[in-house]
PDB file of C-alpha atoms in Angstrom:
ATOM      1  CA  ALA A   1      -2.776  -4.506   9.105  1.00  0.00           C
ATOM      2  CA  GLN A   2      -0.753  -1.956   7.766  1.00  0.00           C
ATOM      3  CA  THR A   3      -1.036   1.538   9.226  1.00  0.00           C
ATOM      4  CA  VAL A   4       1.027   5.175   8.792  1.00  0.00           C
ATOM      5  CA  THR A   5       1.438   7.410  11.696  1.00  0.00           C
ATOM      6  CA  GLN A   6       2.332  10.784  11.458  1.00  0.00           C
ATOM      7  CA  SER A   7       3.324  11.931  15.190  1.00  0.00           C
ATOM      8  CA  GLN A   8       3.725  15.150  14.596  1.00  0.00           C
ATOM      9  CA  PRO A   9       0.301  17.138  13.993  1.00  0.00           C
ATOM     10  CA  GLU A  10       1.579  20.726  13.564  1.00  0.00           C
ATOM     11  CA  MET A  11       5.094  21.864  12.493  1.00  0.00           C
ATOM     12  CA  SER A  12       6.309  25.386  11.916  1.00  0.00           C
ATOM     13  CA  VAL A  13       9.577  26.864   9.855  1.00  0.00           C
ATOM     14  CA  GLN A  14      10.802  29.999   9.358  1.00  0.00           C
ATOM     15  CA  GLU A  15      10.739  31.001   5.389  1.00  0.00           C
ATOM     16  CA  ALA A  16      14.007  29.834   3.989  1.00  0.00           C
ATOM     17  CA  GLU A  17      14.965  27.285   6.631  1.00  0.00           C
ATOM     18  CA  THR A  18      14.769  23.387   6.346  1.00  0.00           C
ATOM     19  CA  VAL A  19      12.296  21.270   8.029  1.00  0.00           C
ATOM     20  CA  THR A  20      11.478  17.274   8.033  1.00  0.00           C
ATOM     21  CA  LEU A  21       8.385  15.900   8.677  1.00  0.00           C
ATOM     22  CA  SER A  22       8.339  12.756   9.720  1.00  0.00           C
ATOM     23  CA  CYS A  23       6.167   9.482   8.944  1.00  0.00           C
ATOM     24  CA  THR A  24       6.541   5.839   9.806  1.00  0.00           C
ATOM     25  CA  TYR A  25       4.239   2.670   8.894  1.00  0.00           C
ATOM     26  CA  ASP A  26       3.857  -0.809   9.587  1.00  0.00           C
ATOM     27  CA  THR A  27       3.605  -3.528   7.133  1.00  0.00           C
ATOM     28  CA  SER A  28       4.745  -7.389   6.314  1.00  0.00           C
ATOM     29  CA  GLU A  29       4.929  -6.723   2.618  1.00  0.00           C
ATOM     30  CA  SER A  30       7.803  -6.321   0.910  1.00  0.00           C
ATOM     31  CA  ASP A  31       6.353  -4.395  -2.458  1.00  0.00           C
ATOM     32  CA  TYR A  32       4.822  -1.140  -1.791  1.00  0.00           C
ATOM     33  CA  TYR A  33       4.831   2.211  -2.442  1.00  0.00           C
ATOM     34  CA  LEU A  34       5.206   5.372  -0.292  1.00  0.00           C
ATOM     35  CA  PHE A  35       3.917   9.068  -1.223  1.00  0.00           C
ATOM     36  CA  TRP A  36       3.673  12.570   0.308  1.00  0.00           C
ATOM     37  CA  TYR A  37       0.759  14.831  -0.715  1.00  0.00           C
ATOM     38  CA  LYS A  38       0.184  18.037   0.089  1.00  0.00           C
ATOM     39  CA  GLN A  39      -3.042  19.803   0.816  1.00  0.00           C
ATOM     40  CA  PRO A  40      -3.184  23.340   0.487  1.00  0.00           C
ATOM     41  CA  PRO A  41      -6.121  25.942   2.441  1.00  0.00           C
ATOM     42  CA  SER A  42      -7.844  25.176  -1.620  1.00  0.00           C
ATOM     43  CA  ARG A  43      -7.844  21.562  -0.247  1.00  0.00           C
ATOM     44  CA  GLN A  44      -6.818  20.371  -3.140  1.00  0.00           C
ATOM     45  CA  MET A  45      -4.711  17.136  -2.515  1.00  0.00           C
ATOM     46  CA  ILE A  46      -1.259  17.412  -4.660  1.00  0.00           C
ATOM     47  CA  LEU A  47       1.150  14.632  -4.929  1.00  0.00           C
ATOM     48  CA  VAL A  48       4.514  16.260  -4.096  1.00  0.00           C
ATOM     49  CA  ILE A  49       6.591  12.937  -4.147  1.00  0.00           C
ATOM     50  CA  ARG A  50       6.561   8.919  -4.583  1.00  0.00           C
ATOM     51  CA  GLN A  51       8.761   6.287  -3.396  1.00  0.00           C
ATOM     52  CA  GLU A  52       9.125   2.918  -4.733  1.00  0.00           C
ATOM     53  CA  ALA A  53      10.317   0.435  -1.511  1.00  0.00           C
ATOM     54  CA  TYR A  54      12.616  -1.622  -3.858  1.00  0.00           C
ATOM     55  CA  LYS A  55      14.365   1.475  -4.886  1.00  0.00           C
ATOM     56  CA  GLN A  56      17.127   2.553  -2.344  1.00  0.00           C
ATOM     57  CA  GLN A  57      17.619   5.703  -3.742  1.00  0.00           C
ATOM     58  CA  ASN A  58      15.639   8.083  -2.065  1.00  0.00           C
ATOM     59  CA  ALA A  59      13.233  10.343  -4.391  1.00  0.00           C
ATOM     60  CA  THR A  60      13.994  14.143  -4.629  1.00  0.00           C
ATOM     61  CA  GLU A  61      11.511  16.950  -6.461  1.00  0.00           C
ATOM     62  CA  ASN A  62      13.526  20.104  -6.235  1.00  0.00           C
ATOM     63  CA  ARG A  63      13.206  21.247  -3.021  1.00  0.00           C
ATOM     64  CA  PHE A  64      11.401  17.849  -1.431  1.00  0.00           C
ATOM     65  CA  SER A  65      13.299  15.056  -0.671  1.00  0.00           C
ATOM     66  CA  VAL A  66      12.577  11.820   1.369  1.00  0.00           C
ATOM     67  CA  ASN A  67      14.785   9.739   3.675  1.00  0.00           C
ATOM     68  CA  PHE A  68      13.546   6.359   3.355  1.00  0.00           C
ATOM     69  CA  GLN A  69      14.786   3.865   5.791  1.00  0.00           C
ATOM     70  CA  LYS A  70      13.275   0.818   4.827  1.00  0.00           C
ATOM     71  CA  ALA A  71      14.517  -1.639   7.706  1.00  0.00           C
ATOM     72  CA  ALA A  72      13.048   1.164  10.162  1.00  0.00           C
ATOM     73  CA  LYS A  73       9.752   1.911   8.056  1.00  0.00           C
ATOM     74  CA  SER A  74      10.498   5.529   7.991  1.00  0.00           C
ATOM     75  CA  PHE A  75       9.706   7.897   5.387  1.00  0.00           C
ATOM     76  CA  SER A  76      10.620  11.388   6.015  1.00  0.00           C
ATOM     77  CA  LEU A  77       9.795  14.394   4.041  1.00  0.00           C
ATOM     78  CA  LYS A  78      12.732  17.166   3.847  1.00  0.00           C
ATOM     79  CA  ILE A  79      11.363  20.636   2.713  1.00  0.00           C
ATOM     80  CA  SER A  80      14.761  22.844   1.929  1.00  0.00           C
ATOM     81  CA  ASP A  81      14.334  26.668   1.659  1.00  0.00           C
ATOM     82  CA  SER A  82      10.917  26.900   2.839  1.00  0.00           C
ATOM     83  CA  GLN A  83       8.448  29.011   1.029  1.00  0.00           C
ATOM     84  CA  LEU A  84       5.135  30.612   2.065  1.00  0.00           C
ATOM     85  CA  GLY A  85       3.458  28.848  -0.229  1.00  0.00           C
ATOM     86  CA  ASP A  86       4.835  25.355   1.176  1.00  0.00           C
ATOM     87  CA  ALA A  87       2.215  26.401   4.255  1.00  0.00           C
ATOM     88  CA  ALA A  88      -0.429  23.361   3.891  1.00  0.00           C
ATOM     89  CA  MET A  89      -1.602  19.925   5.539  1.00  0.00           C
ATOM     90  CA  TYR A  90       1.031  17.263   4.154  1.00  0.00           C
ATOM     91  CA  PHE A  91      -0.116  13.645   4.277  1.00  0.00           C
ATOM     92  CA  CYS A  92       2.110  10.420   4.322  1.00  0.00           C
ATOM     93  CA  ALA A  93       0.623   7.741   2.545  1.00  0.00           C
ATOM     94  CA  TYR A  94       1.251   4.036   2.017  1.00  0.00           C
ATOM     95  CA  ARG A  95       0.349   1.667  -0.914  1.00  0.00           C
ATOM     96  CA  GLY A  96       0.642  -1.997  -0.846  1.00  0.00           C
ATOM     97  CA  ARG A  97      -0.983  -5.547  -1.713  1.00  0.00           C
ATOM     98  CA  THR A  98      -3.949  -5.885   0.958  1.00  0.00           C
ATOM     99  CA  SER A  99      -6.568  -8.734  -0.369  1.00  0.00           C
ATOM    100  CA  GLY A 100      -5.489  -9.160  -3.594  1.00  0.00           C
ATOM    101  CA  THR A 101      -5.257  -4.968  -4.528  1.00  0.00           C
ATOM    102  CA  TYR A 102      -3.372  -1.895  -3.829  1.00  0.00           C
ATOM    103  CA  LYS A 103      -4.805  -0.126  -1.448  1.00  0.00           C
ATOM    104  CA  TYR A 104      -4.133   3.669  -0.057  1.00  0.00           C
ATOM    105  CA  ILE A 105      -3.602   4.035   3.613  1.00  0.00           C
ATOM    106  CA  PHE A 106      -3.009   7.571   4.925  1.00  0.00           C
ATOM    107  CA  GLY A 107      -1.367   9.229   7.895  1.00  0.00           C
ATOM    108  CA  THR A 108      -3.478  12.002   9.818  1.00  0.00           C
ATOM    109  CA  GLY A 109      -1.357  14.708   8.718  1.00  0.00           C
ATOM    110  CA  THR A 110       0.907  17.522   9.538  1.00  0.00           C
ATOM    111  CA  ARG A 111       0.030  20.883   9.446  1.00  0.00           C
ATOM    112  CA  LEU A 112       3.154  22.981   8.034  1.00  0.00           C
ATOM    113  CA  LYS A 113       3.123  26.529   9.223  1.00  0.00           C
ATOM    114  CA  VAL A 114       5.934  28.655   7.262  1.00  0.00           C
ATOM    115  CA  LEU A 115       6.716  31.682   9.487  1.00  0.00           C
ATOM    116  CA  ALA A 116       7.640  34.912   7.606  1.00  0.00           C
TER     117      ALA A 116
ATOM    118  CA  GLU B   1      -5.634  19.102 -19.261  1.00  0.00           C
ATOM    119  CA  ALA B   2      -5.682  16.035 -17.329  1.00  0.00           C
ATOM    120  CA  GLN B   3      -8.303  16.038 -14.560  1.00  0.00           C
ATOM    121  CA  VAL B   4     -10.404  14.711 -11.961  1.00  0.00           C
ATOM    122  CA  THR B   5     -13.695  16.266 -11.733  1.00  0.00           C
ATOM    123  CA  GLN B   6     -15.970  15.998  -9.026  1.00  0.00           C
ATOM    124  CA  ASN B   7     -19.538  17.613  -9.101  1.00  0.00           C
ATOM    125  CA  PRO B   8     -20.737  19.490  -6.432  1.00  0.00           C
ATOM    126  CA  ARG B   9     -17.858  21.137  -4.646  1.00  0.00           C
ATOM    127  CA  TYR B  10     -20.459  21.975  -1.727  1.00  0.00           C
ATOM    128  CA  LEU B  11     -23.758  20.259  -0.836  1.00  0.00           C
ATOM    129  CA  ILE B  12     -26.025  20.785   2.111  1.00  0.00           C
ATOM    130  CA  THR B  13     -28.790  18.508   2.346  1.00  0.00           C
ATOM    131  CA  VAL B  14     -30.875  16.992   5.009  1.00  0.00           C
ATOM    132  CA  THR B  15     -31.118  13.471   6.585  1.00  0.00           C
ATOM    133  CA  GLY B  16     -32.742  10.738   4.414  1.00  0.00           C
ATOM    134  CA  LYS B  17     -32.669  12.549   0.729  1.00  0.00           C
ATOM    135  CA  LYS B  18     -30.842  10.768  -1.632  1.00  0.00           C
ATOM    136  CA  LEU B  19     -28.057  12.393  -3.239  1.00  0.00           C
ATOM    137  CA  THR B  20     -25.320  11.518  -5.747  1.00  0.00           C
ATOM    138  CA  VAL B  21     -21.835  13.066  -6.004  1.00  0.00           C
ATOM    139  CA  THR B  22     -20.201  12.764  -9.464  1.00  0.00           C
ATOM    140  CA  CYS B  23     -16.651  11.964 -10.447  1.00  0.00           C
ATOM    141  CA  SER B  24     -15.013  11.989 -13.889  1.00  0.00           C
ATOM    142  CA  GLN B  25     -11.419  11.483 -15.047  1.00  0.00           C
ATOM    143  CA  ASN B  26     -10.310  12.035 -18.741  1.00  0.00           C
ATOM    144  CA  MET B  27      -7.184   9.887 -18.305  1.00  0.00           C
ATOM    145  CA  ASN B  28      -8.363   6.863 -19.231  1.00  0.00           C
ATOM    146  CA  HIS B  29      -7.327   5.403 -15.865  1.00  0.00           C
ATOM    147  CA  GLU B  30      -8.504   1.919 -14.504  1.00  0.00           C
ATOM    148  CA  TYR B  31      -8.430   2.612 -10.901  1.00  0.00           C
ATOM    149  CA  MET B  32     -10.672   5.167  -9.321  1.00  0.00           C
ATOM    150  CA  SER B  33     -11.541   5.300  -5.527  1.00  0.00           C
ATOM    151  CA  TRP B  34     -13.682   7.543  -3.150  1.00  0.00           C
ATOM    152  CA  TYR B  35     -12.560   8.816   0.095  1.00  0.00           C
ATOM    153  CA  ARG B  36     -13.716  10.954   3.101  1.00  0.00           C
ATOM    154  CA  GLN B  37     -11.609  13.336   5.107  1.00  0.00           C
ATOM    155  CA  ASP B  38     -12.401  13.789   8.491  1.00  0.00           C
ATOM    156  CA  PRO B  39      -9.921  16.002  11.303  1.00  0.00           C
ATOM    157  CA  GLY B  40      -7.423  13.828  13.023  1.00  0.00           C
ATOM    158  CA  LEU B  41      -8.367  10.953  10.970  1.00  0.00           C
ATOM    159  CA  GLY B  42      -6.896  11.545   7.582  1.00  0.00           C
ATOM    160  CA  LEU B  43      -8.168  10.249   4.342  1.00  0.00           C
ATOM    161  CA  ARG B  44     -10.140   6.625   4.530  1.00  0.00           C
ATOM    162  CA  GLN B  45     -11.241   4.978   1.727  1.00  0.00           C
ATOM    163  CA  ILE B  46     -14.831   4.460   0.961  1.00  0.00           C
ATOM    164  CA  TYR B  47     -14.846   2.038  -2.110  1.00  0.00           C
ATOM    165  CA  TYR B  48     -12.827   1.526  -4.952  1.00  0.00           C
ATOM    166  CA  SER B  49     -13.074   0.365  -8.613  1.00  0.00           C
ATOM    167  CA  MET B  50     -10.709  -1.699 -10.553  1.00  0.00           C
ATOM    168  CA  ASN B  51     -12.179  -1.325 -14.169  1.00  0.00           C
ATOM    169  CA  VAL B  52     -15.775  -1.152 -15.265  1.00  0.00           C
ATOM    170  CA  GLU B  53     -18.268  -3.076 -13.626  1.00  0.00           C
ATOM    171  CA  VAL B  54     -15.413  -4.113 -10.842  1.00  0.00           C
ATOM    172  CA  THR B  55     -16.097  -2.561  -7.516  1.00  0.00           C
ATOM    173  CA  ASP B  56     -14.983  -3.547  -3.956  1.00  0.00           C
ATOM    174  CA  LYS B  57     -15.483  -2.003  -0.330  1.00  0.00           C
ATOM    175  CA  GLY B  58     -12.651   0.011   1.194  1.00  0.00           C
ATOM    176  CA  ASP B  59     -12.368   0.803   4.835  1.00  0.00           C
ATOM    177  CA  VAL B  60     -15.708   2.639   5.752  1.00  0.00           C
ATOM    178  CA  PRO B  61     -18.442   1.219   3.159  1.00  0.00           C
ATOM    179  CA  GLU B  62     -21.492   1.754   5.400  1.00  0.00           C
ATOM    180  CA  GLY B  63     -23.914   4.080   3.702  1.00  0.00           C
ATOM    181  CA  TYR B  64     -22.659   4.264   0.630  1.00  0.00           C
ATOM    182  CA  LYS B  65     -22.838   2.656  -3.239  1.00  0.00           C
ATOM    183  CA  VAL B  66     -20.944   3.154  -5.932  1.00  0.00           C
ATOM    184  CA  SER B  67     -21.345   1.990  -9.609  1.00  0.00           C
ATOM    185  CA  ARG B  68     -19.006   1.923 -12.448  1.00  0.00           C
ATOM    186  CA  LYS B  69     -20.661   1.794 -15.910  1.00  0.00           C
ATOM    187  CA  GLU B  70     -18.307   3.714 -17.589  1.00  0.00           C
ATOM    188  CA  LYS B  71     -14.511   3.709 -17.278  1.00  0.00           C
ATOM    189  CA  ARG B  72     -14.471   7.700 -16.797  1.00  0.00           C
ATOM    190  CA  ASN B  73     -17.244   8.089 -14.493  1.00  0.00           C
ATOM    191  CA  PHE B  74     -17.241   6.617 -10.613  1.00  0.00           C
ATOM    192  CA  PRO B  75     -20.086   8.324  -9.015  1.00  0.00           C
ATOM    193  CA  LEU B  76     -20.827   8.315  -5.147  1.00  0.00           C
ATOM    194  CA  ILE B  77     -24.308   7.527  -4.059  1.00  0.00           C
ATOM    195  CA  LEU B  78     -25.955   8.471  -0.353  1.00  0.00           C
ATOM    196  CA  GLU B  79     -29.065   6.696  -0.626  1.00  0.00           C
ATOM    197  CA  SER B  80     -30.143   7.771   2.896  1.00  0.00           C
ATOM    198  CA  PRO B  81     -27.493  10.400   4.359  1.00  0.00           C
ATOM    199  CA  SER B  82     -26.846  10.688   7.438  1.00  0.00           C
ATOM    200  CA  PRO B  83     -25.614  13.464   9.796  1.00  0.00           C
ATOM    201  CA  ASN B  84     -22.619  11.523  10.506  1.00  0.00           C
ATOM    202  CA  GLN B  85     -21.862  11.389   6.992  1.00  0.00           C
ATOM    203  CA  THR B  86     -21.120  15.329   7.068  1.00  0.00           C
ATOM    204  CA  SER B  87     -17.187  15.036   5.701  1.00  0.00           C
ATOM    205  CA  LEU B  88     -14.998  16.506   3.143  1.00  0.00           C
ATOM    206  CA  TYR B  89     -14.993  13.666   0.016  1.00  0.00           C
ATOM    207  CA  PHE B  90     -12.580  12.909  -2.805  1.00  0.00           C
ATOM    208  CA  CYS B  91     -12.659  11.145  -5.773  1.00  0.00           C
ATOM    209  CA  ALA B  92      -8.950   9.875  -7.041  1.00  0.00           C
ATOM    210  CA  SER B  93      -8.086   7.789  -9.990  1.00  0.00           C
ATOM    211  CA  SER B  94      -4.758   6.535 -10.810  1.00  0.00           C
ATOM    212  CA  PHE B  95      -3.296   4.474 -14.029  1.00  0.00           C
ATOM    213  CA  ASN B  96      -3.501   1.195 -12.050  1.00  0.00           C
ATOM    214  CA  ASP B  97      -3.566  -0.056  -8.464  1.00  0.00           C
ATOM    215  CA  ARG B  98       0.064   0.960  -8.283  1.00  0.00           C
ATOM    216  CA  GLY B  99       0.183   4.230  -9.047  1.00  0.00           C
ATOM    217  CA  ALA B 100       0.138   7.666  -7.890  1.00  0.00           C
ATOM    218  CA  ALA B 101      -3.504   8.920  -7.272  1.00  0.00           C
ATOM    219  CA  PHE B 102      -4.927  12.356  -8.941  1.00  0.00           C
ATOM    220  CA  PHE B 103      -7.589  13.925  -6.767  1.00  0.00           C
ATOM    221  CA  GLY B 104     -11.001  15.909  -7.538  1.00  0.00           C
ATOM    222  CA  GLN B 105     -11.375  19.122  -6.004  1.00  0.00           C
ATOM    223  CA  GLY B 106     -13.197  17.717  -3.214  1.00  0.00           C
ATOM    224  CA  THR B 107     -16.979  17.635  -2.165  1.00  0.00           C
ATOM    225  CA  ARG B 108     -17.896  19.469   1.212  1.00  0.00           C
ATOM    226  CA  LEU B 109     -21.074  17.371   2.320  1.00  0.00           C
ATOM    227  CA  THR B 110     -23.145  18.446   5.416  1.00  0.00           C
ATOM    228  CA  VAL B 111     -26.020  16.525   6.224  1.00  0.00           C
ATOM    229  CA  VAL B 112     -28.659  18.340   8.844  1.00  0.00           C
TER     230      VAL B 112
END
């Protein structure tokens, strides 16, 4: 069965600094998708970035970028120039084919604190 | 505005009293799903639907029912709620089963 592991329950970063959140996953599939979602205190789930497994190029969205290492099954999120508004819970998610459909599997989350 | 709308946002109920949480999306998405979020466990899928009249169990379906009679709506039904169903619930939709999910605002359910 596929699993997603976020080994850092909590991280802190100084404002304007860079932080990397780690995520590893386990799968035997070759076709899958990886996502990072942000959940601020409002509890809304917001898509941060999406990566397709067949694409070797790492996805980027403004200050957010990923380091996708397919062989190592690693999908870390780098946040550059951290801002107070980046403080949130971050979830890594895997979407791959299971029993004929593409199911979402989420990690347990990393709470990011941004220090002024 | 493209969105997924859940109602209610907060609900306190008593054990055994049937309740329905509604979910509606205006993006003509085919795929819809329900999740529950519990501390330390992340989000777990309850049920999903590939299209109208096509639904299937997720990882934690016990105690829940769903229906998909219209493409835009996907209500979650708790026939006889129990305290272990106290949780934060999310409805989500995506264009297909590979796309990024758009989430509703969440429903905080407390069963006493």
